[in-house]
Structure formats: structure tokens, C-alpha cells
């Protein structure tokens, strides 16, 4: 019978081999992170930049098209102002993405 089965009594002492394995695994992960120069803070900033790029590419054109649609309804010029603001929104989104891409994720 294996010692770490799910139905094992939780009051029994922990297996020394498992504790040793966990310590060695933690040490190996720390050494790997130090060797590769990675840390969790850099990965979080990179993820944050990616989400910002995604939201800019979707939100800015959508918001500008919505504003253009409202202005078109008010002026009665459908769909010209909406199209103009949609393309302006894409241009602004691309400019923001290029600006974000120049920043280092560290």
C-alpha cells in the first residue's frame, strides 16, 4: 500500500522522502531562476503590458466608433463620422502599441 494515498490518515507524520524531495525541488527552481535571470516581477509586468496592448487594440477603435456613431445620429451624416473616427481610433491604438512595445518589461 502506498504511503501517500488520498485515503491516508492525515494525522500520520509526513514522509521524510517527500519532504526532502520538496526541498530539493525548491532549491532547483531557485537555482534555475537565478541562472536564467528570471523573476516573477518581470513576468507580471510583461503580462500587464500584453493585457494593455489587447485592451488598446480593442477598446480605442470601439470607443471611437461608438462616439462617431452617436455624432452621426445627431448630425444625420451616417456612416461618415463613425468611419473617420474608427480609422482615427485604429491609428491611435497602433501608436499606443508601439509606445508600449518600446518599454522594457523589467
mmCIF file of C-alpha atoms in Angstrom:
data_model
loop_
_atom_site.group_PDB
_atom_site.id
_atom_site.type_symbol
_atom_site.label_atom_id
_atom_site.label_comp_id
_atom_site.label_asym_id
_atom_site.label_seq_id
_atom_site.Cartn_x
_atom_site.Cartn_y
_atom_site.Cartn_z
ATOM 1 C CA UNK A 1 0.000 0.000 0.000
ATOM 2 C CA UNK A 2 1.412 3.402 -0.963
ATOM 3 C CA UNK A 3 2.019 5.853 1.844
ATOM 4 C CA UNK A 4 0.541 8.957 0.176
ATOM 5 C CA UNK A 5 -2.808 7.613 -0.964
ATOM 6 C CA UNK A 6 -5.732 10.068 -0.754
ATOM 7 C CA UNK A 7 -7.390 7.976 1.924
ATOM 8 C CA UNK A 8 -4.316 8.042 4.163
ATOM 9 C CA UNK A 9 -4.889 9.294 7.695
ATOM 10 C CA UNK A 10 -3.883 12.997 7.812
ATOM 11 C CA UNK A 11 -2.638 12.632 11.381
ATOM 12 C CA UNK A 12 0.234 10.392 10.345
ATOM 13 C CA UNK A 13 3.676 12.021 10.122
ATOM 14 C CA UNK A 14 4.776 13.266 6.729
ATOM 15 C CA UNK A 15 7.102 11.038 4.719
ATOM 16 C CA UNK A 16 10.742 12.188 5.035
ATOM 17 C CA UNK A 17 11.398 11.343 1.381
ATOM 18 C CA UNK A 18 8.617 13.671 0.269
ATOM 19 C CA UNK A 19 9.922 16.496 2.458
ATOM 20 C CA UNK A 20 13.428 16.010 1.086
ATOM 21 C CA UNK A 21 12.103 15.995 -2.474
ATOM 22 C CA UNK A 22 10.186 19.234 -1.909
ATOM 23 C CA UNK A 23 13.297 20.936 -0.507
ATOM 24 C CA UNK A 24 15.434 19.795 -3.453
ATOM 25 C CA UNK A 25 12.772 20.871 -5.946
ATOM 26 C CA UNK A 26 12.524 24.331 -4.363
ATOM 27 C CA UNK A 27 16.317 24.684 -4.434
ATOM 28 C CA UNK A 28 16.462 23.612 -8.090
ATOM 29 C CA UNK A 29 13.764 26.154 -9.002
ATOM 30 C CA UNK A 30 15.675 28.937 -7.234
ATOM 31 C CA UNK A 31 18.919 27.976 -8.987
ATOM 32 C CA UNK A 32 17.166 27.850 -12.358
ATOM 33 C CA UNK A 33 15.614 31.280 -11.802
ATOM 34 C CA UNK A 34 18.980 32.730 -10.792
ATOM 35 C CA UNK A 35 20.747 31.148 -13.776
ATOM 36 C CA UNK A 36 18.206 32.331 -16.336
ATOM 37 C CA UNK A 37 17.808 35.783 -14.779
ATOM 38 C CA UNK A 38 14.040 35.433 -14.482
ATOM 39 C CA UNK A 39 11.939 36.681 -11.684
ATOM 40 C CA UNK A 40 8.212 36.817 -11.099
ATOM 41 C CA UNK A 41 8.064 40.612 -11.174
ATOM 42 C CA UNK A 42 9.246 40.772 -14.806
ATOM 43 C CA UNK A 43 6.726 38.184 -15.928
ATOM 44 C CA UNK A 44 3.900 40.099 -14.239
ATOM 45 C CA UNK A 45 4.906 43.335 -15.941
ATOM 46 C CA UNK A 46 5.078 41.573 -19.313
ATOM 47 C CA UNK A 47 1.626 40.115 -18.761
ATOM 48 C CA UNK A 48 0.365 43.556 -17.754
ATOM 49 C CA UNK A 49 1.787 45.070 -20.933
ATOM 50 C CA UNK A 50 0.150 42.364 -23.037
ATOM 51 C CA UNK A 51 -3.244 42.982 -21.471
ATOM 52 C CA UNK A 52 -2.849 46.719 -22.005
ATOM 53 C CA UNK A 53 -1.997 46.166 -25.675
ATOM 54 C CA UNK A 54 -5.050 43.944 -26.088
ATOM 55 C CA UNK A 55 -7.354 46.439 -24.411
ATOM 56 C CA UNK A 56 -5.959 49.310 -26.502
ATOM 57 C CA UNK A 57 -6.373 47.424 -29.774
ATOM 58 C CA UNK A 58 -9.984 46.579 -28.953
ATOM 59 C CA UNK A 59 -11.191 49.450 -26.783
ATOM 60 C CA UNK A 60 -9.896 52.538 -28.540
ATOM 61 C CA UNK A 61 -11.325 51.741 -32.008
ATOM 62 C CA UNK A 62 -14.600 50.512 -30.488
ATOM 63 C CA UNK A 63 -14.965 53.600 -28.303
ATOM 64 C CA UNK A 64 -14.131 55.990 -31.103
ATOM 65 C CA UNK A 65 -16.564 54.212 -33.459
ATOM 66 C CA UNK A 66 -19.284 54.456 -30.803
ATOM 67 C CA UNK A 67 -18.669 58.173 -30.375
ATOM 68 C CA UNK A 68 -18.698 58.583 -34.165
ATOM 69 C CA UNK A 69 -21.979 56.659 -34.412
ATOM 70 C CA UNK A 70 -23.557 58.965 -31.803
ATOM 71 C CA UNK A 71 -22.284 62.086 -33.593
ATOM 72 C CA UNK A 72 -23.560 60.690 -36.909
ATOM 73 C CA UNK A 73 -27.004 60.169 -35.405
ATOM 74 C CA UNK A 74 -27.009 63.693 -34.057
ATOM 75 C CA UNK A 75 -25.819 65.297 -37.312
ATOM 76 C CA UNK A 76 -27.560 62.870 -39.694
ATOM 77 C CA UNK A 77 -24.374 62.022 -41.600
ATOM 78 C CA UNK A 78 -24.323 58.252 -41.138
ATOM 79 C CA UNK A 79 -21.769 56.473 -41.533
ATOM 80 C CA UNK A 80 -19.064 59.034 -42.386
ATOM 81 C CA UNK A 81 -18.085 60.422 -38.969
ATOM 82 C CA UNK A 82 -18.176 56.915 -37.488
ATOM 83 C CA UNK A 83 -15.820 55.600 -40.176
ATOM 84 C CA UNK A 84 -13.473 58.560 -39.776
ATOM 85 C CA UNK A 85 -13.305 58.117 -36.002
ATOM 86 C CA UNK A 86 -12.924 54.344 -36.372
ATOM 87 C CA UNK A 87 -9.809 54.781 -38.527
ATOM 88 C CA UNK A 88 -8.539 57.503 -36.195
ATOM 89 C CA UNK A 89 -9.048 55.082 -33.276
ATOM 90 C CA UNK A 90 -7.054 52.368 -35.073
ATOM 91 C CA UNK A 91 -4.243 54.838 -35.664
ATOM 92 C CA UNK A 92 -4.176 55.888 -32.028
ATOM 93 C CA UNK A 93 -4.254 52.228 -30.904
ATOM 94 C CA UNK A 94 -1.300 51.338 -33.139
ATOM 95 C CA UNK A 95 0.630 54.354 -31.838
ATOM 96 C CA UNK A 96 -0.048 53.249 -28.245
ATOM 97 C CA UNK A 97 1.012 49.665 -29.001
ATOM 98 C CA UNK A 98 4.287 50.881 -30.498
ATOM 99 C CA UNK A 99 4.880 53.083 -27.453
ATOM 100 C CA UNK A 100 4.181 50.185 -25.067
ATOM 101 C CA UNK A 101 6.398 47.816 -27.093
ATOM 102 C CA UNK A 102 9.372 50.168 -26.655
ATOM 103 C CA UNK A 103 9.163 49.848 -22.867
ATOM 104 C CA UNK A 104 11.204 47.095 -21.244
ATOM 105 C CA UNK A 105 9.192 44.521 -19.288
ATOM 106 C CA UNK A 106 11.600 44.675 -16.336
#
